[in-house]
Coordinates of C-alpha atoms in Angstrom, one line a residue:
X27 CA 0.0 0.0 0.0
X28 CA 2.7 2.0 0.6
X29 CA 2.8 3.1 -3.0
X30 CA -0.7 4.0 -2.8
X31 CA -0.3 7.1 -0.2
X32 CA -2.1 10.0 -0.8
X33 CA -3.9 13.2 0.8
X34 CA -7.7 13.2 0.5
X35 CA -7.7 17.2 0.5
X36 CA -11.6 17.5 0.4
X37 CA -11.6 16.1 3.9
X38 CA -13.1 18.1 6.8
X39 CA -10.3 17.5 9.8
X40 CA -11.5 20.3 12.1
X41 CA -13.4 17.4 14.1
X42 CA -11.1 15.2 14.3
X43 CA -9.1 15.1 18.1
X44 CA -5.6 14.3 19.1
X45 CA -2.2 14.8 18.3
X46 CA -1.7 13.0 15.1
X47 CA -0.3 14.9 12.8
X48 CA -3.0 16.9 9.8
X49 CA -1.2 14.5 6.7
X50 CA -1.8 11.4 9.0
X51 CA -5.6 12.9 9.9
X52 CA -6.3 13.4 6.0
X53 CA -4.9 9.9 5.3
X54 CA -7.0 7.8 7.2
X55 CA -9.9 10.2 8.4
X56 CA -12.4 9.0 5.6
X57 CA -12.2 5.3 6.8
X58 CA -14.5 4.3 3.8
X59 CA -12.5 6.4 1.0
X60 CA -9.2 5.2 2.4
X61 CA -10.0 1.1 1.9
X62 CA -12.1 2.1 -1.2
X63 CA -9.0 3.7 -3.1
X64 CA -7.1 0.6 -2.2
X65 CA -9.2 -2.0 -3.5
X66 CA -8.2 -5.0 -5.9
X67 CA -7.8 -4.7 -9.6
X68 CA -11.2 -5.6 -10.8
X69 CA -13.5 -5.7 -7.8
X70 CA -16.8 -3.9 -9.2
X71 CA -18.6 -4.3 -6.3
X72 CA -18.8 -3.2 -2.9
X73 CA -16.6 -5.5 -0.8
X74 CA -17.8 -6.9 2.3
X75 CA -19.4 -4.2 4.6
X76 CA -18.2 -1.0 2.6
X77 CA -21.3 0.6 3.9
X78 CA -21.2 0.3 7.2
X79 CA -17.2 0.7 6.8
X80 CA -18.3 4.4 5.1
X81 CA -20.7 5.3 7.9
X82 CA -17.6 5.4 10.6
X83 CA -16.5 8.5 11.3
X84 CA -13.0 9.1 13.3
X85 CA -12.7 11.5 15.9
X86 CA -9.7 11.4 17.7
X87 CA -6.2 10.3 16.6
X88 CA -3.3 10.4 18.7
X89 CA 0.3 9.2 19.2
X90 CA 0.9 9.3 23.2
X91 CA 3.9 7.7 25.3
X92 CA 2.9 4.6 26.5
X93 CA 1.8 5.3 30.7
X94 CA 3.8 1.7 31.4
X95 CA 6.7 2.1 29.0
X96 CA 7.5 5.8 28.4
X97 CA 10.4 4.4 26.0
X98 CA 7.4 3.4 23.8
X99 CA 4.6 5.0 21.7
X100 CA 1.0 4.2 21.5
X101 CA -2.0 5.2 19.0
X102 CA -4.8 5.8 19.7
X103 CA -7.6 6.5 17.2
X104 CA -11.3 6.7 17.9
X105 CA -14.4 6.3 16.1
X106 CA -17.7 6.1 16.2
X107 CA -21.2 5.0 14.4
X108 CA -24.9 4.8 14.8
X109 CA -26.0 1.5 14.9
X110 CA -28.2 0.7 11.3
X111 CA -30.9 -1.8 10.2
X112 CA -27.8 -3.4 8.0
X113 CA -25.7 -4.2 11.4
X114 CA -28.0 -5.8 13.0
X115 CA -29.5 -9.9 13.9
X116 CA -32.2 -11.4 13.9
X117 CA -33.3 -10.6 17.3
X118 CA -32.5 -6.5 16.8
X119 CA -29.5 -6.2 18.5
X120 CA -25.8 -5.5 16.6
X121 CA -24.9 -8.9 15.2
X122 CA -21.4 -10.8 16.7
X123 CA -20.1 -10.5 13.1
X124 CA -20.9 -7.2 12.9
X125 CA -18.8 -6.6 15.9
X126 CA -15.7 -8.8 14.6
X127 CA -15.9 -6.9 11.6
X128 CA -15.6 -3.6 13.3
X129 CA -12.7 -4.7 15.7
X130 CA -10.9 -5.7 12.6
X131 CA -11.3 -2.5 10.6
X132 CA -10.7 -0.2 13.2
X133 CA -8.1 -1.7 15.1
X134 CA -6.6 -1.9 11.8
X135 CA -6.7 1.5 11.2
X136 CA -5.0 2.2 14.2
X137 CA -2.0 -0.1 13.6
X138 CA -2.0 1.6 10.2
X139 CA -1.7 5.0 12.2
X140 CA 1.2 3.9 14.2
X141 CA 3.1 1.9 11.5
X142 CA 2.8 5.3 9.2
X143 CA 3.9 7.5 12.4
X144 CA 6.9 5.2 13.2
X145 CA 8.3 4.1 9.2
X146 CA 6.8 7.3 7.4
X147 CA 5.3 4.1 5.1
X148 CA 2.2 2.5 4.8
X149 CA 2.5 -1.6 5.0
X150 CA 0.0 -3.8 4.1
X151 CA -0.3 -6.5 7.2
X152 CA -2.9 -9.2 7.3
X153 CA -4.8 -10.7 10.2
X154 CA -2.9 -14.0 11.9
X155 CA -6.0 -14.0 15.0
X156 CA -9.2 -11.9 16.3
X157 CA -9.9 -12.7 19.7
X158 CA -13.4 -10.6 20.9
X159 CA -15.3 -10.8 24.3
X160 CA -18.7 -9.7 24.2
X161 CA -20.7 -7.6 27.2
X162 CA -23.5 -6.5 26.8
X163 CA -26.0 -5.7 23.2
X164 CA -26.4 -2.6 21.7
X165 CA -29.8 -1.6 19.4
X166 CA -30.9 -0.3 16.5
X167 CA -30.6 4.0 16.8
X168 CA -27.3 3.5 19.4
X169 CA -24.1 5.6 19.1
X170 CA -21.7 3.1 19.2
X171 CA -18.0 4.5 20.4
X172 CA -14.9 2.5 19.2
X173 CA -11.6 3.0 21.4
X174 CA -8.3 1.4 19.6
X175 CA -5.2 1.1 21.3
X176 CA -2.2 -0.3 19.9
X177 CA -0.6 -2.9 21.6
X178 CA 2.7 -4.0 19.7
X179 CA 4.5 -2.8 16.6
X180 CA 7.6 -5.6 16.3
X181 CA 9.3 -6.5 13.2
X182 CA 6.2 -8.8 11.7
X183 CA 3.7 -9.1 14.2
X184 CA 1.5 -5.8 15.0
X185 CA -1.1 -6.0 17.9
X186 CA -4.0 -3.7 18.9
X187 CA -6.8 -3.9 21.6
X188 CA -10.2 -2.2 20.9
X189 CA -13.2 -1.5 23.2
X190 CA -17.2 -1.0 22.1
X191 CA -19.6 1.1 24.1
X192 CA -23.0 2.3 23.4
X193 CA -23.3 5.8 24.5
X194 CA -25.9 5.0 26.6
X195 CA -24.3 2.2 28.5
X196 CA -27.5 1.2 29.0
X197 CA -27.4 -2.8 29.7
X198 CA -30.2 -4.7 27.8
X199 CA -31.6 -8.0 27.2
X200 CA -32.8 -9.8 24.0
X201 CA -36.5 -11.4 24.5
X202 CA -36.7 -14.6 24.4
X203 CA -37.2 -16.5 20.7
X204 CA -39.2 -19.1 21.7
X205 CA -42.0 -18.6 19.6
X206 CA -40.7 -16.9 16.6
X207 CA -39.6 -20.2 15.1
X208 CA -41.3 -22.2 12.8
X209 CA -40.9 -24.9 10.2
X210 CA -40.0 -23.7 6.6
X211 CA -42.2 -26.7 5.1
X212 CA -41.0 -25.8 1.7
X213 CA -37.6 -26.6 1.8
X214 CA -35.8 -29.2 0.1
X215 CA -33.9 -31.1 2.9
X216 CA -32.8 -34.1 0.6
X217 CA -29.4 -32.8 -0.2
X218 CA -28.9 -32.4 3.4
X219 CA -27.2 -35.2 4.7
X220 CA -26.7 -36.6 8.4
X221 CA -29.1 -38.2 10.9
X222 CA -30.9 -35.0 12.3
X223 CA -34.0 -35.4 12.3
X224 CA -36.6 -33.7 9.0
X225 CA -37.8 -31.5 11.4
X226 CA -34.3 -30.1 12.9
X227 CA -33.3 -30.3 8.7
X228 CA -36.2 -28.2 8.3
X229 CA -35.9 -25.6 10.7
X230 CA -32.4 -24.9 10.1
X231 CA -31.1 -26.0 6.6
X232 CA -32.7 -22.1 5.5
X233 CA -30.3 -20.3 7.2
X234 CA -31.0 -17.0 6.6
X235 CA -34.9 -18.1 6.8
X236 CA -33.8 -19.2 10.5
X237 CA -31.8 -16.5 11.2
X238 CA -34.4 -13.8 10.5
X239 CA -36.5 -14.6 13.5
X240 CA -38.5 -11.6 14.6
X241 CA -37.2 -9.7 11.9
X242 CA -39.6 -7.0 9.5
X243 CA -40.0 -8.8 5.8
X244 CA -38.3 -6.3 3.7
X245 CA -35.1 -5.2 6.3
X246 CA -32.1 -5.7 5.8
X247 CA -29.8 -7.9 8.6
X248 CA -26.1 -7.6 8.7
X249 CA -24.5 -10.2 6.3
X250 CA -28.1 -11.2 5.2
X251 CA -26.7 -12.0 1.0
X252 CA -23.8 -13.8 2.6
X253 CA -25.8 -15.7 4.6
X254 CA -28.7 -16.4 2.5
X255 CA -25.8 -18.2 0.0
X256 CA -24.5 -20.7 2.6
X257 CA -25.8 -24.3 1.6
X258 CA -26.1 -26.7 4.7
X259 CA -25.1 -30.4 3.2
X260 CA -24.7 -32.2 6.8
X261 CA -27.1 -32.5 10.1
X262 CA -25.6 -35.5 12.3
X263 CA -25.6 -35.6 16.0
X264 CA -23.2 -38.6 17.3
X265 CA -21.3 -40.1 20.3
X266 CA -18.1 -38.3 20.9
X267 CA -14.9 -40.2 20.2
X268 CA -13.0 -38.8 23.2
X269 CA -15.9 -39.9 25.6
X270 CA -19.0 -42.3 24.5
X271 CA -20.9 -40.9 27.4
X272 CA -21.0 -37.1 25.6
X273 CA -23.2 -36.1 22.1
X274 CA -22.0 -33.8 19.8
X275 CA -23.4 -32.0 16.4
X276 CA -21.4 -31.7 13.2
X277 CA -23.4 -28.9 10.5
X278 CA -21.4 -28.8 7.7
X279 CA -22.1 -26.3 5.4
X280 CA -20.7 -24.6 1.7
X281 CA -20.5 -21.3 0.0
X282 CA -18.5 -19.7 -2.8
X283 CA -16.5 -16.8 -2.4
X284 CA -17.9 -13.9 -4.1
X285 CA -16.9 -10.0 -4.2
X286 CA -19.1 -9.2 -1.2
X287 CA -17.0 -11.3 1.2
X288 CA -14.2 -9.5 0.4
X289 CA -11.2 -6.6 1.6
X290 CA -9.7 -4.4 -0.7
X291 CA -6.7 -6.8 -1.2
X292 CA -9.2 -9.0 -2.8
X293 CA -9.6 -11.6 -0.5
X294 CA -12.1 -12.7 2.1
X295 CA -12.1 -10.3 4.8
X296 CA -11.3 -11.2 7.9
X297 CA -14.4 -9.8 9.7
X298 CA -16.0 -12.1 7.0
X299 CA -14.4 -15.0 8.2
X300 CA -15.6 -14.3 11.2
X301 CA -19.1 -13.6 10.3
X302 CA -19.0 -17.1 8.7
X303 CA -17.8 -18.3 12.4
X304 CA -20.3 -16.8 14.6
X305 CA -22.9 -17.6 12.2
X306 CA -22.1 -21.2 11.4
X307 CA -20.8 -22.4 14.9
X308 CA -24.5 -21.3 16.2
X309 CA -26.7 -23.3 13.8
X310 CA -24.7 -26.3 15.0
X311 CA -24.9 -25.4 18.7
X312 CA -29.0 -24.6 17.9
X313 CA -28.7 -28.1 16.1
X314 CA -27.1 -30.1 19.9
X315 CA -30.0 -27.9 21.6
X316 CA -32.8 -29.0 19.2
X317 CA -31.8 -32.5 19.2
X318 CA -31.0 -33.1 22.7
X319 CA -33.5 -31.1 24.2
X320 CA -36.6 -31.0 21.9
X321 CA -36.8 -27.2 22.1
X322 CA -35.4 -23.5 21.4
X323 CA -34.1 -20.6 23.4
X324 CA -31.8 -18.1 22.0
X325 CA -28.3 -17.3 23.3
X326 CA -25.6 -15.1 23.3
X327 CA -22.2 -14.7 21.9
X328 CA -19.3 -14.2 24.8
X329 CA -16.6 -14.9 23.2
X330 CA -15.3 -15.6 19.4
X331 CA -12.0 -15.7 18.3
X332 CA -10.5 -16.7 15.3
X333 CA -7.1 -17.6 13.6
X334 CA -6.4 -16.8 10.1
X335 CA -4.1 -19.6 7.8
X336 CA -4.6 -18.6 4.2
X337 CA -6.4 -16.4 2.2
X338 CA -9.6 -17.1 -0.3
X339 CA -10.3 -15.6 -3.5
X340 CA -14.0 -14.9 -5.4
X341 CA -14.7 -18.2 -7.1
X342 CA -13.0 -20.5 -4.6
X343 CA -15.9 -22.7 -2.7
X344 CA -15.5 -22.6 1.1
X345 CA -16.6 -25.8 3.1
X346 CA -17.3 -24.8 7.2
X347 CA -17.1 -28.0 9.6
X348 CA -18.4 -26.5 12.7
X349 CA -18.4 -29.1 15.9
X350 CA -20.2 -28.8 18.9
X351 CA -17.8 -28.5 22.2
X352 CA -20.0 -28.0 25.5
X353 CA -23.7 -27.8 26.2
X354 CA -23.6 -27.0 29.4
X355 CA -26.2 -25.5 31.8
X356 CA -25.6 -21.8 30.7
X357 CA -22.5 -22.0 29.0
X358 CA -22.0 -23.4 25.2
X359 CA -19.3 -24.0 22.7
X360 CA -18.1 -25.3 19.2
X361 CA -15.6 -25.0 17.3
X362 CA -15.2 -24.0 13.3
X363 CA -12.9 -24.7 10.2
X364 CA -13.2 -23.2 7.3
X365 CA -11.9 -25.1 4.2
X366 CA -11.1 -24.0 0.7
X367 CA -12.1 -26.9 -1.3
X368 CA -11.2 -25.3 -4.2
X369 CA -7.6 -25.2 -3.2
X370 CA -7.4 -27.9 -0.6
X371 CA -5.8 -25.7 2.3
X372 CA -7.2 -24.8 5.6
X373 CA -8.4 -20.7 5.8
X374 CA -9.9 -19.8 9.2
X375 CA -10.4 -21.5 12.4
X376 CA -12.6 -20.3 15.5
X377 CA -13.9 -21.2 18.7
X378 CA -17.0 -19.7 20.0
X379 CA -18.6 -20.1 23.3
X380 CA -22.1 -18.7 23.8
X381 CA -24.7 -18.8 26.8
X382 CA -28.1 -18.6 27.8
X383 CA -28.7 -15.0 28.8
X384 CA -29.5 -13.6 32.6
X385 CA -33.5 -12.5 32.6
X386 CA -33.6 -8.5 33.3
X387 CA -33.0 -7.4 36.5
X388 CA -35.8 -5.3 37.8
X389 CA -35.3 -3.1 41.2
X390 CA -37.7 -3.7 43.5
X391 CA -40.4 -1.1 44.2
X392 CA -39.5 -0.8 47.7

């Protein structure tokens, strides 16, 4: 990228905080224009979240001491967005994805900041792991606030931590999804192999039907095309080899890459990856539930992370194993590979734990 530096001299910096310097502001203060003039040779399309990406708008960037290492330097950059119709799950909250994909952009700005500040260069850099704890949801119509903090800066390996708050920091819960499911009695499950039962075939071989419980007809959910692509082949639920006593699922599902899962380099974005994570690692998790337990209750993403192996290009078919862990009282996990079949090499790998959320707390009235 480094050959690619150049001042976007339209941008407005007056609102943008901090120390950095007004070249380094006009450089990456347009988050959207800066990724956009970077893109691939050949991508036509928007890549995956461009418009959300465009929406973020910086306002503070900073190069500070570090308070436990004066000897070392520290950006800092700052953003922040209201949270849209295109960001959010089926239950109206900011999908985990949508999250993941934030943390990668922005902390990624951030390392851009300080690589630029330190060098005088841009360097391209690609994501190795995204590790992301989640606290609490945030709702269609929140400010969301996105603090990035570098971390590391070493010869090849760059870290950076990033924090999400609504504005508000007011603490809600989703309502429960007990009812908002229902067979999709037109779908053809005889491609879908396994020994799940029709019904659990049925209820979540449509993944984006699935996934759009509660939601308006006609809205827009974040990742809803990418989704609404993935093909679910296999439903089993078996012993586990480690321990006979234990039952895990196995949802296997396929997509191919196209130019809406991707970064400007032209490969699948990291935040896509772990879009695919999240989203994939829950039907089989809703898959354990459903065949275990005869019934449905939502839960909640509290941690995903991710390493990244190789990269994936448009026309390359993925193929995501995702393998139940735990089902425990509260607490659930499973874990996800992400195979390019087309090129027989491994891409992503995740964990993702999840867990039955606490009711509201009410105060009592006396």
């Amino acid at each position: 990228m480094a050959n690619s530096l150049s001042h976007n001299g339209a941008l407005d910096i007056s609102k943008i905080a901090g120390n950095g310097s007004d070249e380094l502001k006009q450089l990456l203060g347009d988050i959207g224009e800066f990724f956009h003039t970077r893109r691939a040779a050949g991508m036509s399309t928007s890549g995956f979240g461009e418009a959300i990406q465009r929406r973020l708008r910086v306002t503070e960037i900073s190069i500070n001491k570090k308070a436990e290492e004066e000897r070392k330097t520290e950006a800092r950059v700052v953003m922040e967005i209201e949270v849209h119709e295109d960001m959010l799950n089926g239950g109206g909250n900011i999908h985990g994805g949508c999250s993941a994909f934030l943390v990668d952009v922005c902390s990624s700005i951030t390392l851009i900041a300080m690589v630029k500040e330190i060098q005088g260069t841009l360097v391209a850099s690609v994501s190795q792991s995204l590790n992301l704890v989640y606290h609490s949801p945030a709702q269609l119509g929140d400010t969301l606030r996105i603090v990035n903090t570098t971390l590391t800066v070493g010869a090849r390996a760059h870290s950076v931590r990033t924090e999400r708050c609504r504005s508000d920091l007011i603490l809600t819960i989703p309502k429960a999804m007990s009812d908002s499911f229902s067979n999709d009695s037109g779908f053809d499950i005889s491609k879908i192999a396994g020994n799940c039962s029709e019904e659990t075939k049925q209820l979540l071989g449509n993944i984006r039907t699935f996934l759009r419980f509660g939601g308006k007809e006609g809205t827009t959910q974040f990742g809803d095309a990418i989704q609404s692509r993935l093909r679910v082949t296999e439903m089993t639920v078996n012993k586990k080899v480690e321990e006979e006593n234990k039952l895990e699922a196995k949802v296997v599902m396929e997509i191919e890459v196209q130019e809406d899962m991707l970064n400007p380099g032209g490969n699948v974005h990291g935040g896509c990856s772990a879009f695919l994570v999240d989203v994939c690692s829950s039907i089989s998790l809703y898959a354990m539930i459903l065949s275990t337990q005869g019934t449905m209750y939502m839960t909640v993403t509290q941690t995903l992370d991710s390493v990244y192996h190789s990269p994936a290009q448009p026309g390359d078919t993925l193929r995501i194993v995702n393998i139940t862990l735990t089902l425990g009282a509260r607490s659930h996990s499973a874990r996800t590979e992400i195979w390019n079949v087309t090129k027989h090499r491994l891409v992503a790998s995740g964990t993702h734990v999840k867990m039955v959320p606490s009711p509201l707390h009410v105060e009592p009235k006396l």
